[in-house]
CSV table of C-alpha atoms in Angstrom, one decimal:
chain,number,residue,atom,x,y,z
K,1,MET,CA,35.4,30.3,38.3
K,2,ILE,CA,35.9,30.9,42.0
K,3,ASN,CA,37.2,28.0,44.0
K,4,PRO,CA,34.6,27.5,46.8
K,5,LEU,CA,37.2,25.8,49.0
K,6,LYS,CA,39.0,29.1,49.4
K,7,GLY,CA,35.9,31.2,50.1
K,8,VAL,CA,35.5,34.5,48.4
K,9,ASP,CA,38.0,37.4,48.5
K,10,ILE,CA,37.6,39.9,45.7
K,11,ARG,CA,39.3,43.3,45.4
K,12,PHE,CA,39.2,45.8,42.5
K,13,GLN,CA,39.0,49.4,41.6
K,14,PHE,CA,36.4,51.1,39.4
K,15,LYS,CA,35.4,54.6,38.1
K,16,THR,CA,32.3,55.5,36.3
K,17,THR,CA,29.7,58.3,35.6
K,18,ALA,CA,26.8,55.8,35.5
K,19,SER,CA,24.5,55.5,38.5
K,20,SER,CA,24.0,51.8,38.4
K,21,GLY,CA,25.4,48.5,37.0
K,22,ILE,CA,26.7,45.1,37.9
K,23,LEU,CA,30.5,44.9,38.4
K,24,ILE,CA,31.0,41.3,39.4
K,25,MET,CA,28.8,38.3,38.9
K,26,ASN,CA,29.3,34.5,39.4
K,27,ARG,CA,26.5,31.9,39.3
K,28,GLY,CA,25.8,28.3,39.9
K,29,GLU,CA,23.6,27.3,37.0
K,30,LEU,CA,21.6,24.5,38.8
K,31,ASN,CA,21.5,25.4,42.5
K,32,GLY,CA,20.8,29.1,42.5
K,33,ASP,CA,24.0,30.0,44.3
K,34,PHE,CA,25.6,33.3,43.2
K,35,ILE,CA,27.7,36.2,44.3
K,36,GLU,CA,27.3,39.7,42.9
K,37,VAL,CA,28.8,43.2,43.4
K,38,ARG,CA,26.5,45.9,42.2
K,39,LEU,CA,26.4,49.7,42.1
K,40,VAL,CA,22.8,50.3,43.1
K,41,SER,CA,22.8,54.1,42.9
K,42,ALA,CA,25.3,57.0,42.9
K,43,ASN,CA,25.9,56.6,46.6
K,44,ILE,CA,25.2,52.9,47.3
K,45,LEU,CA,27.2,49.8,46.5
K,46,GLN,CA,26.1,46.3,47.5
K,47,PHE,CA,27.6,42.8,47.9
K,48,ARG,CA,24.9,40.1,47.4
K,49,PHE,CA,25.2,36.4,47.6
K,50,ASN,CA,23.1,33.2,48.1
K,51,VAL,CA,24.4,29.9,49.4
K,52,GLY,CA,21.0,28.2,49.8
K,53,TYR,CA,19.3,30.0,52.7
K,54,GLY,CA,18.2,33.1,51.0
K,55,ILE,CA,19.8,36.2,49.5
K,56,GLN,CA,22.2,38.0,51.8
K,57,VAL,CA,22.9,41.7,51.3
K,58,LEU,CA,25.7,43.9,52.5
K,59,SER,CA,25.1,47.6,51.5
K,60,GLN,CA,27.6,50.4,51.8
K,61,SER,CA,26.3,54.0,51.6
K,62,THR,CA,28.7,56.9,50.9
K,63,ALA,CA,28.5,60.6,51.7
K,64,TYR,CA,30.0,61.3,48.3
K,65,PRO,CA,29.0,60.1,44.8
K,66,LEU,CA,30.6,56.9,43.5
K,67,ASN,CA,29.9,57.9,39.9
K,68,ASN,CA,32.2,61.0,40.0
K,69,ASN,CA,34.6,59.5,37.4
K,70,LYS,CA,37.2,59.0,40.1
K,71,TRP,CA,38.8,55.7,41.1
K,72,HIS,CA,37.2,53.8,44.1
K,73,THR,CA,38.4,50.7,45.8
K,74,VAL,CA,36.2,47.8,46.7
K,75,HIS,CA,37.0,44.8,48.9
K,76,THR,CA,34.4,42.0,49.4
K,77,GLU,CA,35.0,38.8,51.4
K,78,ARG,CA,33.1,35.8,52.6
K,79,ASN,CA,34.7,33.2,54.9
K,80,ARG,CA,33.5,30.7,57.5
K,81,LYS,CA,32.6,33.4,60.1
K,82,GLN,CA,31.3,36.4,58.2
K,83,ALA,CA,30.9,38.3,55.0
K,84,SER,CA,32.3,41.9,54.6
K,85,LEU,CA,32.2,44.8,52.2
K,86,GLN,CA,34.5,47.9,52.3
K,87,VAL,CA,34.5,50.8,49.9
K,88,ASP,CA,37.6,53.1,49.8
K,89,THR,CA,38.6,53.9,53.4
K,90,MET,CA,35.1,53.7,54.9
K,91,GLU,CA,34.3,51.5,57.8
K,92,LYS,CA,33.9,47.9,56.8
K,93,LYS,CA,30.4,46.5,56.7
K,94,ILE,CA,30.1,43.0,58.3
K,95,LEU,CA,27.4,40.3,58.2
K,96,ASP,CA,27.9,37.3,60.5
K,97,GLU,CA,27.2,33.8,59.1
K,98,PRO,CA,23.9,32.3,60.6
K,99,MET,CA,24.9,29.8,63.2
K,100,GLU,CA,21.8,27.7,62.8
K,101,PHE,CA,22.7,26.7,59.2
K,102,GLY,CA,26.4,26.2,59.6
K,103,PHE,CA,28.9,27.2,57.0
K,104,LYS,CA,27.8,26.4,53.5
K,105,LYS,CA,30.2,26.6,50.6
K,106,LEU,CA,29.4,28.4,47.4
K,107,ARG,CA,28.6,26.0,44.5
K,108,LEU,CA,29.6,28.0,41.5
K,109,ASN,CA,30.1,26.3,38.2
K,110,THR,CA,30.2,29.2,35.7
K,111,PRO,CA,33.0,31.6,34.8
K,112,LEU,CA,33.4,34.8,36.8
K,113,TYR,CA,31.8,37.6,34.7
K,114,ILE,CA,32.7,41.2,34.9
K,115,GLY,CA,30.3,44.0,34.0
K,116,ALA,CA,26.9,42.3,33.5
K,117,ASP,CA,24.4,39.6,34.7
K,118,THR,CA,24.8,36.5,32.5
K,119,LYS,CA,21.6,34.8,33.6
K,120,GLU,CA,19.9,33.2,30.5
K,121,ASN,CA,22.6,35.0,28.4
K,122,SER,CA,20.7,38.3,29.0
K,123,TYR,CA,23.8,40.3,29.8
K,124,ARG,CA,21.5,42.9,31.5
K,125,ASP,CA,22.2,45.7,34.0
K,126,GLY,CA,25.6,46.2,32.4
K,127,PHE,CA,28.3,48.3,34.0
K,128,VAL,CA,29.6,51.3,32.0
K,129,GLY,CA,33.0,52.5,33.2
K,130,CYS,CA,36.5,51.4,34.0
K,131,MET,CA,37.9,48.6,36.2
K,132,ARG,CA,41.4,47.7,37.2
K,133,ALA,CA,43.5,45.8,39.7
K,134,LEU,CA,41.1,42.8,40.0
K,135,GLN,CA,42.2,40.2,42.5
K,136,VAL,CA,40.3,37.0,43.2
K,137,ASN,CA,41.4,35.0,46.3
K,138,GLY,CA,44.8,36.7,46.2
K,139,GLU,CA,45.4,36.0,42.5
K,140,ALA,CA,45.7,38.9,40.0
K,141,MET,CA,43.4,38.6,37.1
K,142,ASN,CA,44.9,39.8,33.8
K,143,MET,CA,41.9,41.6,32.3
K,144,MET,CA,44.1,43.5,29.8
K,145,LYS,CA,45.3,40.3,28.2
K,146,LYS,CA,41.7,39.0,27.9
K,147,VAL,CA,40.6,42.2,26.2
K,148,VAL,CA,43.6,42.3,23.8
K,149,THR,CA,43.3,38.6,22.8
K,150,GLU,CA,39.6,38.2,22.6
K,151,ALA,CA,38.5,41.7,21.7
K,152,PRO,CA,35.1,41.6,23.3
K,153,TYR,CA,32.6,44.1,21.9
K,154,GLY,CA,32.5,47.5,23.6
K,155,MET,CA,35.7,46.9,25.7
K,156,THR,CA,39.0,48.7,25.2
K,157,VAL,CA,42.3,48.9,27.0
K,158,GLY,CA,43.3,52.1,28.7
K,159,CYS,CA,40.1,53.2,30.5
K,160,ILE,CA,39.5,56.2,28.1
K,161,GLY,CA,35.8,56.8,28.2
K,162,LYS,CA,33.8,59.2,26.1
K,163,CYS,CA,33.5,61.6,29.0
K,164,ASP,CA,37.3,61.9,29.3
K,165,SER,CA,37.3,64.2,26.3
K,166,SER,CA,35.0,66.6,28.2
K,167,PRO,CA,32.3,66.8,25.5
K,168,CYS,CA,29.8,68.7,27.7
K,169,LEU,CA,30.1,72.5,27.5
K,170,ASN,CA,29.4,75.2,30.1
K,171,ASN,CA,30.0,73.0,33.2
K,172,GLY,CA,27.5,70.4,32.0
K,173,ARG,CA,27.9,67.0,33.7
K,174,CYS,CA,28.9,64.1,31.4
K,175,VAL,CA,27.2,60.7,32.0
K,176,GLU,CA,28.8,57.7,30.3
K,177,HIS,CA,26.6,55.1,28.6
K,178,TYR,CA,27.4,51.8,27.0
K,179,HIS,CA,28.4,53.3,23.6
K,180,SER,CA,27.5,56.9,24.0
K,181,TYR,CA,27.3,59.8,26.6
K,182,GLU,CA,24.8,62.2,27.9
K,183,CYS,CA,25.2,65.8,29.1
K,184,ASP,CA,23.3,66.8,32.2
K,185,CYS,CA,22.7,70.5,31.9
K,186,THR,CA,20.5,70.7,35.1
K,187,TYR,CA,22.8,73.0,37.0
K,188,THR,CA,23.6,75.4,34.2
K,189,PRO,CA,21.6,78.1,32.4
K,190,TRP,CA,22.1,76.3,29.1
K,191,ARG,CA,20.3,73.4,27.4
K,192,GLY,CA,20.9,71.3,24.3
K,193,ILE,CA,22.7,68.0,23.5
K,194,ILE,CA,26.0,69.2,24.9
K,195,CYS,CA,24.7,72.2,26.9
K,196,GLY,CA,25.5,74.5,24.0
K,197,ARG,CA,22.2,76.2,23.5
K,198,GLU,CA,21.5,79.6,25.0
K,199,VAL,CA,18.1,80.1,26.7
K,200,GLY,CA,17.0,83.7,26.5
K,201,VAL,CA,13.9,86.0,26.0
K,202,ASN,CA,13.2,89.2,24.2
K,203,LEU,CA,11.4,91.7,26.5
K,204,ASP,CA,9.5,95.0,25.9
K,205,THR,CA,9.4,97.7,28.5
K,206,SER,CA,6.0,96.5,29.8
K,207,GLN,CA,7.1,92.8,30.2
K,208,MET,CA,8.6,91.0,33.2
K,209,VAL,CA,9.5,87.5,34.4
K,210,ARG,CA,9.0,86.6,38.0
K,211,PHE,CA,10.5,83.6,39.8
K,212,GLU,CA,9.3,82.6,43.3
K,213,PHE,CA,11.7,80.8,45.6
K,214,ASP,CA,10.4,77.5,46.8
K,215,GLU,CA,10.1,77.6,50.6
K,216,ALA,CA,9.6,73.8,50.6
K,217,PHE,CA,13.4,73.6,50.7
K,218,GLY,CA,13.6,76.0,53.6
K,219,ARG,CA,13.8,79.7,53.9
K,220,LEU,CA,16.8,81.3,52.4
K,221,SER,CA,19.2,83.7,54.2
K,222,THR,CA,22.3,84.5,52.2
K,223,ASP,CA,25.4,86.7,52.6
K,224,GLU,CA,27.3,85.4,49.6
K,225,GLU,CA,25.6,85.2,46.2
K,226,THR,CA,26.5,85.0,42.5
K,227,PHE,CA,24.4,86.7,39.9
K,228,ARG,CA,24.9,86.0,36.2
K,229,ILE,CA,23.0,87.6,33.3
K,230,GLY,CA,23.6,88.2,29.6
K,231,PHE,CA,22.0,91.1,27.9
K,232,ILE,CA,21.6,93.0,24.6
K,233,THR,CA,20.0,96.5,24.6
K,234,GLN,CA,20.3,100.0,23.2
K,235,ASP,CA,18.3,101.6,26.0
K,236,LYS,CA,20.1,103.0,29.0
K,237,GLN,CA,17.5,101.9,31.5
K,238,GLY,CA,15.8,98.8,32.8
K,239,LEU,CA,16.1,96.1,35.4
K,240,LEU,CA,18.3,93.1,34.5
K,241,MET,CA,17.7,91.1,37.7
K,242,GLN,CA,16.5,91.7,41.2
K,243,VAL,CA,16.1,89.5,44.3
K,244,THR,CA,13.9,90.8,47.0
K,245,ASP,CA,11.9,89.7,50.1
K,246,ALA,CA,8.2,89.7,50.2
K,247,ALA,CA,7.9,93.3,51.6
K,248,ASN,CA,10.6,94.7,49.2
K,249,LYS,CA,12.6,95.9,52.2
K,250,GLU,CA,15.7,93.9,51.6
K,251,PHE,CA,16.9,93.4,48.1
K,252,ILE,CA,19.8,93.3,45.6
K,253,SER,CA,19.0,94.8,42.2
K,254,ILE,CA,21.1,95.0,39.0
K,255,GLU,CA,20.1,97.5,36.4
K,256,MET,CA,21.3,99.7,33.5
K,257,ASN,CA,22.2,103.2,34.5
K,258,ASN,CA,21.9,106.3,32.3
K,259,ASN,CA,25.5,106.2,31.2
K,260,GLY,CA,25.1,102.8,29.6
K,261,GLY,CA,26.9,101.2,32.6
K,262,ILE,CA,25.8,98.7,35.3
K,263,LEU,CA,24.4,99.8,38.7
K,264,VAL,CA,24.0,97.4,41.6
K,265,ASN,CA,21.8,98.5,44.6
K,266,PHE,CA,22.0,96.7,47.9
K,267,ASN,CA,19.7,97.0,50.9
K,268,VAL,CA,20.7,94.1,53.2
K,269,GLY,CA,21.2,94.0,56.9
K,270,PHE,CA,23.2,97.1,57.8
K,271,GLY,CA,21.8,99.5,55.2
K,272,PHE,CA,21.7,100.7,51.6
K,273,TRP,CA,24.7,101.1,49.3
K,274,GLN,CA,25.5,101.2,45.6
K,275,VAL,CA,28.3,99.9,43.4
K,276,SER,CA,28.6,100.7,39.6
K,277,THR,CA,31.0,100.1,36.8
K,278,PRO,CA,33.4,102.9,36.6
K,279,THR,CA,33.1,105.5,33.8
K,280,SER,CA,36.8,105.2,33.3
K,281,LEU,CA,36.1,102.0,31.3
K,282,GLY,CA,34.8,104.3,28.5
K,283,VAL,CA,32.3,101.7,27.4
K,284,ASP,CA,28.6,102.1,26.7
K,285,PHE,CA,27.1,98.6,27.2
K,286,ALA,CA,23.8,99.8,25.6
K,287,ASN,CA,25.3,99.3,22.2
K,288,LYS,CA,23.1,96.4,20.9
K,289,GLN,CA,26.0,93.9,21.4
K,290,GLN,CA,26.0,90.8,23.5
K,291,HIS,CA,27.4,91.2,27.0
K,292,GLU,CA,27.7,88.9,30.0
K,293,LEU,CA,27.6,90.3,33.6
K,294,VAL,CA,28.7,88.6,36.8
K,295,VAL,CA,28.0,90.2,40.2
K,296,GLN,CA,29.3,88.5,43.4
K,297,ARG,CA,29.2,89.1,47.1
K,298,ARG,CA,31.9,87.3,49.1
K,299,HIS,CA,33.8,87.5,52.3
K,300,GLY,CA,30.6,87.3,54.3
K,301,GLY,CA,28.9,89.9,52.1
K,302,ARG,CA,31.6,92.5,52.7
K,303,ILE,CA,33.2,92.5,49.3
K,304,VAL,CA,31.3,93.1,46.0
K,305,SER,CA,32.7,92.5,42.5
K,306,ILE,CA,31.2,93.5,39.1
K,307,LYS,CA,32.7,92.1,35.9
K,308,VAL,CA,31.4,92.6,32.4
K,309,ASP,CA,32.8,90.5,29.6
K,310,ASP,CA,36.6,90.7,29.7
K,311,TYR,CA,36.8,94.2,31.0
K,312,PRO,CA,38.6,94.9,34.3
K,313,GLU,CA,36.7,93.7,37.4
K,314,LYS,CA,35.3,96.4,39.7
K,315,ILE,CA,35.8,95.5,43.3
K,316,ASP,CA,34.3,97.4,46.2
K,317,ASP,CA,35.7,96.3,49.6
K,318,GLN,CA,35.0,99.3,51.8
K,319,TRP,CA,33.0,97.1,54.2
K,320,LYS,CA,35.7,94.3,54.5
K,321,ASP,CA,36.7,95.5,58.0
K,322,TYR,CA,33.2,95.5,59.5
K,323,PRO,CA,33.0,93.4,62.7
K,324,ALA,CA,31.8,89.8,62.4
K,325,SER,CA,28.6,90.7,64.3
K,326,THR,CA,27.5,93.0,61.4
K,327,ASP,CA,24.3,91.8,59.7
K,328,THR,CA,25.1,91.5,56.0
K,329,LYS,CA,22.5,88.9,55.2
K,330,LEU,CA,19.7,89.1,52.6
K,331,ASP,CA,17.0,87.6,54.7
K,332,ASN,CA,14.2,85.4,53.3
K,333,PRO,CA,14.3,86.4,49.6
K,334,LYS,CA,10.9,85.5,48.0
K,335,TRP,CA,11.0,86.9,44.4
K,336,LEU,CA,13.4,87.2,41.6
K,337,TYR,CA,12.4,89.8,38.9
K,338,MET,CA,13.7,90.3,35.4
K,339,GLY,CA,12.9,93.1,33.0
K,340,ARG,CA,11.0,95.1,35.6
K,341,ASN,CA,9.3,94.7,39.0
K,342,THR,CA,5.8,95.5,40.3
K,343,THR,CA,6.8,99.1,41.2
K,344,THR,CA,8.4,100.0,37.9
K,345,GLY,CA,6.7,103.0,36.2
K,346,THR,CA,5.2,102.8,32.7
K,347,GLY,CA,7.8,102.5,30.1
K,348,GLY,CA,10.6,102.1,32.6
K,349,GLY,CA,11.3,98.4,32.0
K,350,PHE,CA,14.2,96.7,30.2
K,351,LYS,CA,13.9,96.5,26.4
K,352,GLY,CA,16.1,93.9,24.7
K,353,CYS,CA,17.2,90.3,25.0
K,354,LEU,CA,18.2,88.6,28.3
K,355,PHE,CA,19.9,85.3,28.4
K,356,ARG,CA,22.2,83.0,30.6
K,357,ALA,CA,20.3,84.0,33.7
K,358,ALA,CA,21.4,82.5,37.0
K,359,PHE,CA,21.1,83.3,40.7
K,360,ASP,CA,23.3,80.7,42.5
K,361,ASN,CA,21.6,77.4,41.5
K,362,ASN,CA,18.4,79.0,40.2
K,363,TYR,CA,17.8,79.4,36.5
K,364,PRO,CA,14.6,81.5,36.0
K,365,LEU,CA,14.6,81.7,32.2
K,366,LYS,CA,15.4,78.0,31.8
K,367,ASN,CA,12.4,77.3,34.2
K,368,LEU,CA,10.2,79.7,32.2
K,369,PHE,CA,10.5,77.6,29.0
K,370,GLN,CA,10.3,74.2,30.6
K,371,ASP,CA,7.4,72.0,29.4
K,372,PRO,CA,5.4,71.9,31.6
K,373,LYS,CA,6.3,75.3,33.1
K,374,PRO,CA,6.7,75.0,36.9
K,375,PRO,CA,4.2,76.9,38.9
K,376,ASN,CA,6.7,79.2,40.7
K,377,VAL,CA,7.5,81.0,37.4
K,378,ASP,CA,5.1,83.5,36.0
K,379,THR,CA,5.0,86.5,33.7
K,380,ALA,CA,3.4,89.9,33.2
K,381,PRO,CA,1.4,90.1,31.0
K,382,VAL,CA,0.3,86.6,31.9
K,383,ASP,CA,-0.1,85.5,28.3
K,384,LEU,CA,2.8,83.2,27.9
K,385,ASN,CA,2.5,83.4,24.1
K,386,LEU,CA,4.0,86.9,24.3
K,387,PHE,CA,7.3,85.3,25.7
K,388,ARG,CA,9.2,83.2,23.2
K,389,GLU,CA,12.4,81.4,23.8
K,390,ASP,CA,15.3,83.2,22.0
K,391,ARG,CA,19.0,82.4,21.7
K,392,CYS,CA,19.8,86.1,21.5
K,393,GLY,CA,22.0,85.8,18.4
K,394,TYR,CA,24.0,82.7,19.5
K,395,GLU,CA,24.1,79.6,17.4
K,396,GLU,CA,23.6,76.3,19.2
K,397,ILE,CA,26.8,74.2,19.4
K,398,PHE,CA,26.4,70.5,18.4
K,399,PRO,CA,28.7,67.6,19.0
K,400,PRO,CA,30.9,66.4,16.1
K,401,PRO,CA,29.8,63.1,14.5
K,402,GLU,CA,31.2,60.0,16.0
K,403,ALA,CA,32.6,57.0,14.3
K,404,VAL,CA,30.3,54.0,14.4
K,405,GLU,CA,31.6,51.2,16.6
K,406,LYS,CA,31.5,47.8,14.8
K,407,ARG,CA,31.9,44.4,16.2
K,408,ARG,CA,35.2,42.7,15.4
K,409,ILE,CA,34.5,39.3,13.8
K,410,LEU,CA,37.2,36.9,14.9
K,411,PRO,CA,38.3,34.2,12.4
K,412,THR,CA,36.9,30.7,13.2
K,413,THR,CA,39.8,28.9,11.4
K,414,PRO,CA,43.5,29.8,11.4
K,415,PRO,CA,44.8,31.7,8.4
K,416,PRO,CA,46.9,29.9,5.8
K,417,PRO,CA,50.6,29.8,6.3
K,418,GLY,CA,53.0,32.3,4.7
K,419,ASN,CA,52.5,36.0,4.1
K,420,GLY,CA,49.1,35.6,2.4
K,421,THR,CA,47.1,36.3,5.5
K,422,ILE,CA,44.2,38.7,5.5
K,423,ASP,CA,46.3,41.2,7.4
K,424,ASN,CA,48.6,41.6,4.3
K,425,PHE,CA,45.6,42.1,1.9
K,426,ASP,CA,45.7,45.7,0.8
K,427,ALA,CA,43.6,47.9,-1.6
K,428,GLU,CA,46.0,47.5,-4.5
K,429,SER,CA,45.9,43.7,-4.4
K,430,GLY,CA,42.1,43.9,-4.2
K,431,ALA,CA,42.0,46.0,-7.4
K,432,VAL,CA,44.2,43.6,-9.4
K,433,ILE,CA,42.2,40.6,-8.3
K,434,GLY,CA,39.0,42.3,-9.1
K,435,GLY,CA,40.2,43.3,-12.6
K,436,VAL,CA,41.2,39.7,-13.4
K,437,VAL,CA,37.9,38.3,-12.2
K,438,ALA,CA,36.0,40.9,-14.3
K,439,VAL,CA,37.9,39.9,-17.5
K,440,VAL,CA,37.3,36.2,-16.9
K,441,CYS,CA,33.6,36.8,-16.5
K,442,ILE,CA,33.4,38.8,-19.7
K,443,VAL,CA,35.2,36.1,-21.7
K,444,ILE,CA,32.9,33.4,-20.3
K,445,LEU,CA,29.8,35.4,-21.1
K,446,ALA,CA,30.9,36.0,-24.7
K,447,LEU,CA,31.6,32.3,-25.2
K,448,VAL,CA,28.1,31.5,-23.9
K,449,VAL,CA,26.4,33.9,-26.3
K,450,ILE,CA,28.4,32.6,-29.4
K,451,GLY,CA,27.5,29.0,-28.5
K,452,CYS,CA,23.8,29.8,-28.2
K,453,ARG,CA,23.7,31.5,-31.5
K,454,HIS,CA,25.5,28.6,-33.2
K,455,MET,CA,23.1,26.0,-31.7
K,456,SER,CA,20.0,27.9,-32.8
K,457,ARG,CA,20.9,28.0,-36.6
K,458,HIS,CA,18.7,25.9,-39.1
K,459,LYS,CA,20.9,23.5,-41.3
K,460,GLY,CA,20.1,21.6,-44.6
K,461,GLU,CA,17.8,22.3,-47.7
K,462,TYR,CA,14.2,23.4,-47.7
K,463,LEU,CA,11.5,24.1,-50.2
K,464,THR,CA,10.0,27.5,-50.9
K,465,ASN,CA,7.1,28.7,-53.1
K,466,GLU,CA,9.1,31.4,-54.7
K,467,ALA,CA,8.1,32.2,-58.4
K,468,ARG,CA,10.2,30.6,-61.1
K,469,GLY,CA,10.8,31.8,-64.6
K,470,ALA,CA,10.7,35.4,-63.7
K,471,ASP,CA,14.5,35.9,-63.5
K,472,ALA,CA,14.6,37.8,-66.8
K,473,VAL,CA,12.2,40.5,-65.9
K,474,ASP,CA,13.4,43.9,-64.9
K,475,HIS,CA,10.6,45.1,-62.8
K,476,ALA,CA,9.7,43.7,-59.4
K,477,ASP,CA,6.0,43.7,-60.0
K,478,LEU,CA,6.4,41.5,-63.1
K,479,HIS,CA,8.1,38.7,-61.0
K,480,ILE,CA,4.7,37.5,-59.9
K,481,VAL,CA,2.8,38.3,-63.2
K,482,ASN,CA,5.2,36.2,-65.3
K,483,ASN,CA,5.8,33.4,-62.9
K,484,GLN,CA,5.5,29.8,-64.2
K,485,SER,CA,4.3,28.1,-61.0
K,486,GLY,CA,3.5,28.4,-57.3
K,487,GLN,CA,1.6,31.7,-57.2
K,488,PRO,CA,-2.1,32.4,-57.8
K,489,ASP,CA,-3.3,33.8,-61.1
K,490,ILE,CA,-3.3,37.5,-61.2
K,491,GLN,CA,-5.4,39.4,-63.7
K,492,LYS,CA,-3.4,41.4,-66.1
K,493,LYS,CA,-4.9,44.8,-66.4
K,494,ARG,CA,-4.3,47.5,-68.9
K,495,GLU,CA,-4.5,51.2,-68.4
K,496,TRP,CA,-6.1,53.5,-71.0
K,497,TYR,CA,-5.4,57.2,-71.3
K,498,ILE,CA,-8.2,59.2,-72.7
């Protein structure tokens, strides 16, 4: 509980991948007073409090994400003159106390809670991440001791989150949750639980995929780009990827050449030029195998590199000494084509599987198979049923199974003295005790059965109507015929043989 006579001065550090959550909360149960430090979004942190004249809010916005899994420092304070909030080394936000009300002390009568809202025991809006170096009014709070001794559910010492093991593949972004994590594959050409699923398509020579750049985000003009495309083919022809303006005057195209290599054509700014993989590699990439190609322009568009798989990179830098005034930009690209373009002749398109397609932060194949499909992606032929998502021979990678986290149940009474505590109870002892209990149960059950049988027996003499005087006969049927009493008369018959 915070001592209201000393005001409020709280300092701590946190790191997280979550975009929201309550970090600090302290309430007055009866009067409505409270203080709260909350992460509102990835770039906004707030200090909120109420001392009786309405909720006061101090908000700090940052130019960088606060959920980048890095440590951030927070300092909040409220004294007789003002309240303040500072995040990292940013300028402190200040809110003056209203003079018309005078200074009012916080009336807080509940413990200081870390990581959730405790109103009505809801524990909602919980924070997921790590905290350390907590100081309240200059006094260091030993959070580690509390976690070790009380073992609260979901809390561990050491600030090792699920995202620290880097479970997301292919540059997927890991987002920590309360007892799990999520992989954000938005800025990758992959999808899947951990961004381990390829997104590809099988194309025939007559098919193409076309992606239109969204001018709502402004018109593009680039002099440095990164193209990435995976392919499988046995034909030494076809367009892998092309970016062009509306008039097809400026473009960059990547295609298979007739040697089974890669040819890159440029027509940007200062003119037309070509770069291709060298024949000295001695590799025919039209070999029905999976290949990944990366083409880059850098140094202001003056250096071009081509790299296929792990083969040596081809670098063309013959334009590196062009003056700074040279126009090397690809102006206003409008279309991205895959497979072929609108000018490709009959049968001249790419035949095979294309996957892992990316042009900077644009992912045309991933957009093609979104549900619903965005309007800036179309196909030819227009029948989308002819285009099926394909992993191009790759198996999806799934995360390994995780151990289920269970609540630790603390004993309500102290253990008995000596070495017979539950901590010393092992599997061997359990087996011995179980065997003894089983034998005792069997013995008790046997005694119960014997006792029941004994109690159910009939004792003493009793009368019967058995035949008397037939003891001397040898045949069973004559017992009744020759009886002296107790049985009905039975006619004695004779049999005649004729």
